[in-house]
PDB file of N, CA, C and O in Angstrom:
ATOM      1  N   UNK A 260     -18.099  16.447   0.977  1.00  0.00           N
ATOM      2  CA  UNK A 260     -19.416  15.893   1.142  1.00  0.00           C
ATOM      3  C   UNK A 260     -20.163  15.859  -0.195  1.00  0.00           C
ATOM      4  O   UNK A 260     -21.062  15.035  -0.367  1.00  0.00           O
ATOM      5  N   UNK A 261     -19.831  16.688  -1.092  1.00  0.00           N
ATOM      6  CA  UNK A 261     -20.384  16.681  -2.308  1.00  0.00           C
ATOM      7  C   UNK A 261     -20.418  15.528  -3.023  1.00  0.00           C
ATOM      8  O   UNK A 261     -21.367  14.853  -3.420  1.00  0.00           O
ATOM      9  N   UNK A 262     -19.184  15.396  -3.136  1.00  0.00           N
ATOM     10  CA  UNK A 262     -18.410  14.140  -3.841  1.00  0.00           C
ATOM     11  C   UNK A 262     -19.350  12.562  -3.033  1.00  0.00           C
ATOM     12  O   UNK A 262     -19.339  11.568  -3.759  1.00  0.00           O
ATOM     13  N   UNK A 263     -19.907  12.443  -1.974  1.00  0.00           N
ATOM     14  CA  UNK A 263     -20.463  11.783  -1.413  1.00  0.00           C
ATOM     15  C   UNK A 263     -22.062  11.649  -2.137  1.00  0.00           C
ATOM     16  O   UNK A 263     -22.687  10.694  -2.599  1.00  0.00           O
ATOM     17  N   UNK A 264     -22.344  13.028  -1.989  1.00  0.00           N
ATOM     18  CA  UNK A 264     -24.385  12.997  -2.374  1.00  0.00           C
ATOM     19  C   UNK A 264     -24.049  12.113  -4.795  1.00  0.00           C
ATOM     20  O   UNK A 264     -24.611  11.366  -5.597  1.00  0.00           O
ATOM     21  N   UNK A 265     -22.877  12.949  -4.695  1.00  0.00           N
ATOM     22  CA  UNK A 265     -22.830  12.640  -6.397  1.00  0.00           C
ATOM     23  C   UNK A 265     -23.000  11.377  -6.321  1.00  0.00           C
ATOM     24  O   UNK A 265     -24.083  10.987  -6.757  1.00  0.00           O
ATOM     25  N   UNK A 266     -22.025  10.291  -5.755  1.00  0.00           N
ATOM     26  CA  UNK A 266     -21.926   8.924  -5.630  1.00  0.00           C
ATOM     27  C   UNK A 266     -22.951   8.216  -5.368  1.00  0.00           C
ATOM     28  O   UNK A 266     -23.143   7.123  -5.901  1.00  0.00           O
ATOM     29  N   UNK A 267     -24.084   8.982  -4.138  1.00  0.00           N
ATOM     30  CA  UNK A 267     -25.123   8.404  -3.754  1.00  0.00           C
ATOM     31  C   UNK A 267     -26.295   8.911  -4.604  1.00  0.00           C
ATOM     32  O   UNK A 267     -27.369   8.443  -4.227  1.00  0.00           O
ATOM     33  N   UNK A 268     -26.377   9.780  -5.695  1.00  0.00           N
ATOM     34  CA  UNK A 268     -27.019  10.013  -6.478  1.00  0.00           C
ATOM     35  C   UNK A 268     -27.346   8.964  -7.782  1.00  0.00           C
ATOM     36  O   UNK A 268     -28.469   8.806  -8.263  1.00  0.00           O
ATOM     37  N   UNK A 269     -26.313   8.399  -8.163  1.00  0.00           N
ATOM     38  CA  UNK A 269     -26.202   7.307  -9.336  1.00  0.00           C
ATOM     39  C   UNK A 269     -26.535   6.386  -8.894  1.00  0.00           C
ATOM     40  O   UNK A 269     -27.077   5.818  -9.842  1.00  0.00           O
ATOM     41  N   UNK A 270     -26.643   5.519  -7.739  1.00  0.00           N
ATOM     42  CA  UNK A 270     -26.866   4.671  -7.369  1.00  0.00           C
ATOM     43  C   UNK A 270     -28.498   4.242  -7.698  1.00  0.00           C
ATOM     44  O   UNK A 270     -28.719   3.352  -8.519  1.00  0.00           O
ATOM     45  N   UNK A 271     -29.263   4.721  -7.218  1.00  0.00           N
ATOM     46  CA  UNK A 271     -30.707   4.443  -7.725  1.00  0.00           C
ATOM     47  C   UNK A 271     -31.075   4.121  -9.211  1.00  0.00           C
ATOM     48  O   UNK A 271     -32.020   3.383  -9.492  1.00  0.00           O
ATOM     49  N   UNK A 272     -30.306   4.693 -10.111  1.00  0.00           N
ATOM     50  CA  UNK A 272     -29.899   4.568 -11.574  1.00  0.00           C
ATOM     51  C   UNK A 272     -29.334   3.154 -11.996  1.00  0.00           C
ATOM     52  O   UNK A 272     -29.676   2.541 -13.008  1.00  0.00           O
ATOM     53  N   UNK A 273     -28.476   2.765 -11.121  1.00  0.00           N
ATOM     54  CA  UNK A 273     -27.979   2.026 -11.537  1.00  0.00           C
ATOM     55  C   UNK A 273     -28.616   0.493 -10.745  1.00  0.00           C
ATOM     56  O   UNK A 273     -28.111  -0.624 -10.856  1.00  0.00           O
ATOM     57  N   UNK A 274     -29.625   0.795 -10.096  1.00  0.00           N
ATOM     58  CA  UNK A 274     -30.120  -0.565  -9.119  1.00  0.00           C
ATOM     59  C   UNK A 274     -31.582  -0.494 -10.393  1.00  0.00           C
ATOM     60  O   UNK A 274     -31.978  -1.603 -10.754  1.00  0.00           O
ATOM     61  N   UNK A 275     -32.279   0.700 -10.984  1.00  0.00           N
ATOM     62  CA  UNK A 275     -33.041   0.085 -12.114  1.00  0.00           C
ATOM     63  C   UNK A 275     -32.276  -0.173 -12.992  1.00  0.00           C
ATOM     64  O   UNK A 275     -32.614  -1.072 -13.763  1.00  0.00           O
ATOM     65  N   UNK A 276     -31.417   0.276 -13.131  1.00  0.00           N
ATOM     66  CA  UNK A 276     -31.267  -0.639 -14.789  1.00  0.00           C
ATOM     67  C   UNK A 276     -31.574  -2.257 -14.808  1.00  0.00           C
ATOM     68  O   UNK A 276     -31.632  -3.037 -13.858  1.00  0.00           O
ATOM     69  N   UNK A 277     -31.735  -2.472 -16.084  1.00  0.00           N
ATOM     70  CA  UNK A 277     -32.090  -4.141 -16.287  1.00  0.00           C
ATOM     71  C   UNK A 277     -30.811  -5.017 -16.426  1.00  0.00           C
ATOM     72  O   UNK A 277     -30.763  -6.245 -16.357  1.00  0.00           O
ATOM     73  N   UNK A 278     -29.415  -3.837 -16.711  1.00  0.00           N
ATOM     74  CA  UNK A 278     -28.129  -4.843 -16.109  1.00  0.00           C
ATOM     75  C   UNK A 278     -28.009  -4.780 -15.292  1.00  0.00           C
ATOM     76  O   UNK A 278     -28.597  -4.131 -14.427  1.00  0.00           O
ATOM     77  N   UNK A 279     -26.923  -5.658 -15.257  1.00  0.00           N
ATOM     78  CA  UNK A 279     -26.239  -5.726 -13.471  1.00  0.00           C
ATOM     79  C   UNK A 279     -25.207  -5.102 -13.445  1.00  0.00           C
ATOM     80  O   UNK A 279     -24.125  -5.178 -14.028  1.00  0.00           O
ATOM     81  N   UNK A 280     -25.862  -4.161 -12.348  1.00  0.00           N
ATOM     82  CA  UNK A 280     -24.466  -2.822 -12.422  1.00  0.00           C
ATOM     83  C   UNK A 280     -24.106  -3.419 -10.933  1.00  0.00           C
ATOM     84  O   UNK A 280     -24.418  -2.514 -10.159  1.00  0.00           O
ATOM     85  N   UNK A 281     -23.611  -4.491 -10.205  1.00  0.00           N
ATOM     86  CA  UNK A 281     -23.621  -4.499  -8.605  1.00  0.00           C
ATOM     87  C   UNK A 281     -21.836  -3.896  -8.487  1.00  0.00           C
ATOM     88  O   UNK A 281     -21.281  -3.091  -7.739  1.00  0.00           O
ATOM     89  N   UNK A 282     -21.254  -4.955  -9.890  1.00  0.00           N
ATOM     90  CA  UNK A 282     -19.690  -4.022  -9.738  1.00  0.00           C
ATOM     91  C   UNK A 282     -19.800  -2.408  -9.489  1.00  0.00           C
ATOM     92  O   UNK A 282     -19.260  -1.903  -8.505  1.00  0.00           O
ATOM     93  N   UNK A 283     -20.552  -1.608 -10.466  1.00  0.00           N
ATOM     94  CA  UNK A 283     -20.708  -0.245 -10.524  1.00  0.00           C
ATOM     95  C   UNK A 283     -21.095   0.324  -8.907  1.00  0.00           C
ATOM     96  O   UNK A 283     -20.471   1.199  -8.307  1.00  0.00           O
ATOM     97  N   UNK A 284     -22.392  -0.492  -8.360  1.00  0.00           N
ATOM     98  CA  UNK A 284     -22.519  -0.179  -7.041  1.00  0.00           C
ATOM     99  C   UNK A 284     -21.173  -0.005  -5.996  1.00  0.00           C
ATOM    100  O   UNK A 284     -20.883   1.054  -5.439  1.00  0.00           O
ATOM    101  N   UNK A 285     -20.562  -1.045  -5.886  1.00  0.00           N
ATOM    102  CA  UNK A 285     -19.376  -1.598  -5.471  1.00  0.00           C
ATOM    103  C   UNK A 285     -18.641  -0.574  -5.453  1.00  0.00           C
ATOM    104  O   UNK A 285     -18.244   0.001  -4.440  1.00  0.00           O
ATOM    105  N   UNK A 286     -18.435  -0.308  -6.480  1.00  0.00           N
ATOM    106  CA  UNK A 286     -17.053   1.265  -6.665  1.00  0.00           C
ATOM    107  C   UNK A 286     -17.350   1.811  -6.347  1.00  0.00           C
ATOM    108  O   UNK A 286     -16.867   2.179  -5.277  1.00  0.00           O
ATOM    109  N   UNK A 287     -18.354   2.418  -6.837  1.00  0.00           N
ATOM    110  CA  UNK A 287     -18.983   3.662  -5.576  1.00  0.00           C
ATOM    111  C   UNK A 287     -18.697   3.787  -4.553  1.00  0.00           C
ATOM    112  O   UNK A 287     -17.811   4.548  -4.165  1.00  0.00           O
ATOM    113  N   UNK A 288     -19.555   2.885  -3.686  1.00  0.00           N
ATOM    114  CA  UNK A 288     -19.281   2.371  -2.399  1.00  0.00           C
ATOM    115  C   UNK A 288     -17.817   2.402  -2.028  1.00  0.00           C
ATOM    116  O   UNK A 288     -17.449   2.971  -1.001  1.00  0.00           O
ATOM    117  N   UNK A 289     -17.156   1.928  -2.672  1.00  0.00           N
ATOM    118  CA  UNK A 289     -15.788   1.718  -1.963  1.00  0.00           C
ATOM    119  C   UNK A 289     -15.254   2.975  -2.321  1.00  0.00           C
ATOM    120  O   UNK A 289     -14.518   3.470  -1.467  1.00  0.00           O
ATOM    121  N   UNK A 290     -15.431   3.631  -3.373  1.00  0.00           N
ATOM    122  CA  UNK A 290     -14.765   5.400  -3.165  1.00  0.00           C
ATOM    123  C   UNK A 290     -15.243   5.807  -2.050  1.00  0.00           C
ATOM    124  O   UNK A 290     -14.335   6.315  -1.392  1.00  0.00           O
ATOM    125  N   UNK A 291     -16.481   5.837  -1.380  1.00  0.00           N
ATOM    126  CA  UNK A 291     -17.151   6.485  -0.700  1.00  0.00           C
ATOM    127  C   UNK A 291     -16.285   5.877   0.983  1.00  0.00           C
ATOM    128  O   UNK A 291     -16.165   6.635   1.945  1.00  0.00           O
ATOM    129  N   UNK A 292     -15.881   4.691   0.985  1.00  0.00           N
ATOM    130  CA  UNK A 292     -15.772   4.171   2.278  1.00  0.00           C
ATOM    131  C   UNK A 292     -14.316   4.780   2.414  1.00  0.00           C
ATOM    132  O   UNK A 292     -13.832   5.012   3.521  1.00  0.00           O
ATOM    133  N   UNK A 293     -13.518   5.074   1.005  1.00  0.00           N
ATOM    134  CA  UNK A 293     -12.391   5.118   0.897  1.00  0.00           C
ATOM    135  C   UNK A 293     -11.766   6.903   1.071  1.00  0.00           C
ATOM    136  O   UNK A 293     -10.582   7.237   1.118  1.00  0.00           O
ATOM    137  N   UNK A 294     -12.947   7.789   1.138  1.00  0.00           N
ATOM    138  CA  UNK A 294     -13.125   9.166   1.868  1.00  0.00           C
ATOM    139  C   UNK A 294     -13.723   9.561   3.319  1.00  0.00           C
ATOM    140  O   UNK A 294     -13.469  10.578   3.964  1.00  0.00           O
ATOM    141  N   UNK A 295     -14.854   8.153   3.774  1.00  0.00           N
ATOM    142  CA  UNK A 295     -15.106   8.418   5.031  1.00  0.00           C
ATOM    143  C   UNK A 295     -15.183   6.544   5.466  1.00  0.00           C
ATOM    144  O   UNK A 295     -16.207   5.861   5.439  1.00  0.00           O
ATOM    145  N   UNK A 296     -13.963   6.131   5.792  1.00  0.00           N
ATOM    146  CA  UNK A 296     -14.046   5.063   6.507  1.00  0.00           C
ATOM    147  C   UNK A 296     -14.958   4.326   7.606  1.00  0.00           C
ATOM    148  O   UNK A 296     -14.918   3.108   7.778  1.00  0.00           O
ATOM    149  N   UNK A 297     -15.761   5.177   8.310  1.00  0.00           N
ATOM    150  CA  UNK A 297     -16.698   5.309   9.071  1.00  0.00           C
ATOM    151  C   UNK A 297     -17.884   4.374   8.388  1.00  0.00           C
ATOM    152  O   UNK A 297     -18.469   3.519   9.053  1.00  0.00           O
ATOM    153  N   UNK A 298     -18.091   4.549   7.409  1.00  0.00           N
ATOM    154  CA  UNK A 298     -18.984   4.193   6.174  1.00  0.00           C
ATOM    155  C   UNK A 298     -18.667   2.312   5.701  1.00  0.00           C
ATOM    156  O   UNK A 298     -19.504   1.676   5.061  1.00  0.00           O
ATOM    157  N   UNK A 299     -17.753   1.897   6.025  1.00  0.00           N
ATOM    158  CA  UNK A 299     -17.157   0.965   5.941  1.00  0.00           C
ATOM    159  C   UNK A 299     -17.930  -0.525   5.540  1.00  0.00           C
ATOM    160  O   UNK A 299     -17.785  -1.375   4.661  1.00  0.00           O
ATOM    161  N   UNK A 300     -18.879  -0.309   6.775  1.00  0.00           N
ATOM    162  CA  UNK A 300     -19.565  -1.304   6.996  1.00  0.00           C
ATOM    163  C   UNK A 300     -21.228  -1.500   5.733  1.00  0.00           C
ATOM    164  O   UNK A 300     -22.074  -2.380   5.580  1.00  0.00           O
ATOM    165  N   UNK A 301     -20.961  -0.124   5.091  1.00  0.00           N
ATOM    166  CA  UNK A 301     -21.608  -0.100   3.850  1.00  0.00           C
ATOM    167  C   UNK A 301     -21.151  -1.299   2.979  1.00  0.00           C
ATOM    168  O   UNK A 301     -21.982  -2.106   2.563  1.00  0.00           O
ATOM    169  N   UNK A 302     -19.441  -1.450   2.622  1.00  0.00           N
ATOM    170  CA  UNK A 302     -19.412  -2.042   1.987  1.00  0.00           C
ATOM    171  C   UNK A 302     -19.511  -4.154   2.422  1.00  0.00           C
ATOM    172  O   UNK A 302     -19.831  -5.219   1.896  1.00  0.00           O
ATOM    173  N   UNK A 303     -19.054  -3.666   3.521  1.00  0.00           N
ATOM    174  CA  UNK A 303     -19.770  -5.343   3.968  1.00  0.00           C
ATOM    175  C   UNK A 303     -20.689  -5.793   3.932  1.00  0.00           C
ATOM    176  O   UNK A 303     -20.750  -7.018   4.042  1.00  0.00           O
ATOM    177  N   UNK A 304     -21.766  -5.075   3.772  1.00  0.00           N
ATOM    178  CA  UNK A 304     -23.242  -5.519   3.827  1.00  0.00           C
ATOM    179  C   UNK A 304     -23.605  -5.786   2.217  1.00  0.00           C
ATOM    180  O   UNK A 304     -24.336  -6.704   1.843  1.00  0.00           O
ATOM    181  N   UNK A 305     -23.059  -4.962   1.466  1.00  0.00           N
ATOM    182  CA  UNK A 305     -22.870  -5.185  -0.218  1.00  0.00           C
ATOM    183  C   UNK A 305     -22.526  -6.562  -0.435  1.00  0.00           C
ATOM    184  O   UNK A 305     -23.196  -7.375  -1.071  1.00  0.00           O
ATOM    185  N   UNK A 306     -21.206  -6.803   0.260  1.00  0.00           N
ATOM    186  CA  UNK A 306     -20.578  -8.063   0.178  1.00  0.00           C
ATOM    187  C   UNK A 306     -21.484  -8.963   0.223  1.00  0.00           C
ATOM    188  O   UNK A 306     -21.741  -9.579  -0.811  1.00  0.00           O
ATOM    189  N   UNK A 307     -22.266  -9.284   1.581  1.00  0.00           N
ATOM    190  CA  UNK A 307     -22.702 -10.378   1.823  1.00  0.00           C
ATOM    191  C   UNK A 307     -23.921 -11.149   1.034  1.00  0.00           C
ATOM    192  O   UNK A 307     -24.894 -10.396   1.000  1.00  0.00           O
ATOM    193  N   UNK A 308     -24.179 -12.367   0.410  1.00  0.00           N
ATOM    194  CA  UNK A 308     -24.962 -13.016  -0.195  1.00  0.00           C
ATOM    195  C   UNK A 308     -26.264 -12.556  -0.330  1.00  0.00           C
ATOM    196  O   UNK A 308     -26.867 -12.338  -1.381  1.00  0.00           O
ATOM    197  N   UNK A 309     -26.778 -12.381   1.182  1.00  0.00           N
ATOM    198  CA  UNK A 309     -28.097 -11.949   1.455  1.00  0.00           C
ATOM    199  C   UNK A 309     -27.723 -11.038   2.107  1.00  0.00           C
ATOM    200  O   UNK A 309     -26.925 -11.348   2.992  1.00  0.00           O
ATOM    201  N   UNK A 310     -28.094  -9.575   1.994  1.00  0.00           N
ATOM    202  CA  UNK A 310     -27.999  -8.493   2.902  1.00  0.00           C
ATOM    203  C   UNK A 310     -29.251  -8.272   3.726  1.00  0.00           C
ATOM    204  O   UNK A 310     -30.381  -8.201   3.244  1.00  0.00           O
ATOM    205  N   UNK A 311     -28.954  -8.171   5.002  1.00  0.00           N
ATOM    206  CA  UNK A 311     -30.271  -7.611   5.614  1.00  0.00           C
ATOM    207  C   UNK A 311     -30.888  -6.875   5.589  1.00  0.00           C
ATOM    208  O   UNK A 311     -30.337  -5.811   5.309  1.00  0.00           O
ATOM    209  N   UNK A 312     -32.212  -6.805   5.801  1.00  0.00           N
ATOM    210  CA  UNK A 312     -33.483  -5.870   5.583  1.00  0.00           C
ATOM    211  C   UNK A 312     -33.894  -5.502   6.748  1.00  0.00           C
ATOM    212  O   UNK A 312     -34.187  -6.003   7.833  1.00  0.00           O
ATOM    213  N   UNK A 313     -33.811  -3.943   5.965  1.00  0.00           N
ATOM    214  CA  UNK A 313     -33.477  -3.204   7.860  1.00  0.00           C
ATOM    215  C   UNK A 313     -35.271  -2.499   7.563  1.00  0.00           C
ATOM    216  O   UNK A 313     -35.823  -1.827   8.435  1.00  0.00           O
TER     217      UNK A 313
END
């Protein structure tokens, strides 16, 4: 679970930066889906053009 909060820790870091980190997001994400599959649908929503606003 650790390995989870670390992954979800960088993320906010990397959505300010003024590059485009969305690859960087991406990996994350997919390590993360790739320890709890459950999570999965994290990365589809990444995928999609427009993601919904929940």
């Amino acid at each position: 679970m650790s390995h989870a909060f670390d992954c979800l820790e960088i993320i906010p870091d990397y959505i300010l930066d003024e590059a485009d980190k969305t690859e960087n997001i991406r990996g994350l994400i997919k390590d993360l889906v790739d320890l709890y599959p459950a999570c999965s649908h994290a990365l589809e929503v990444l995928d999609q053009e427009t993601p919904p606003v929940f």
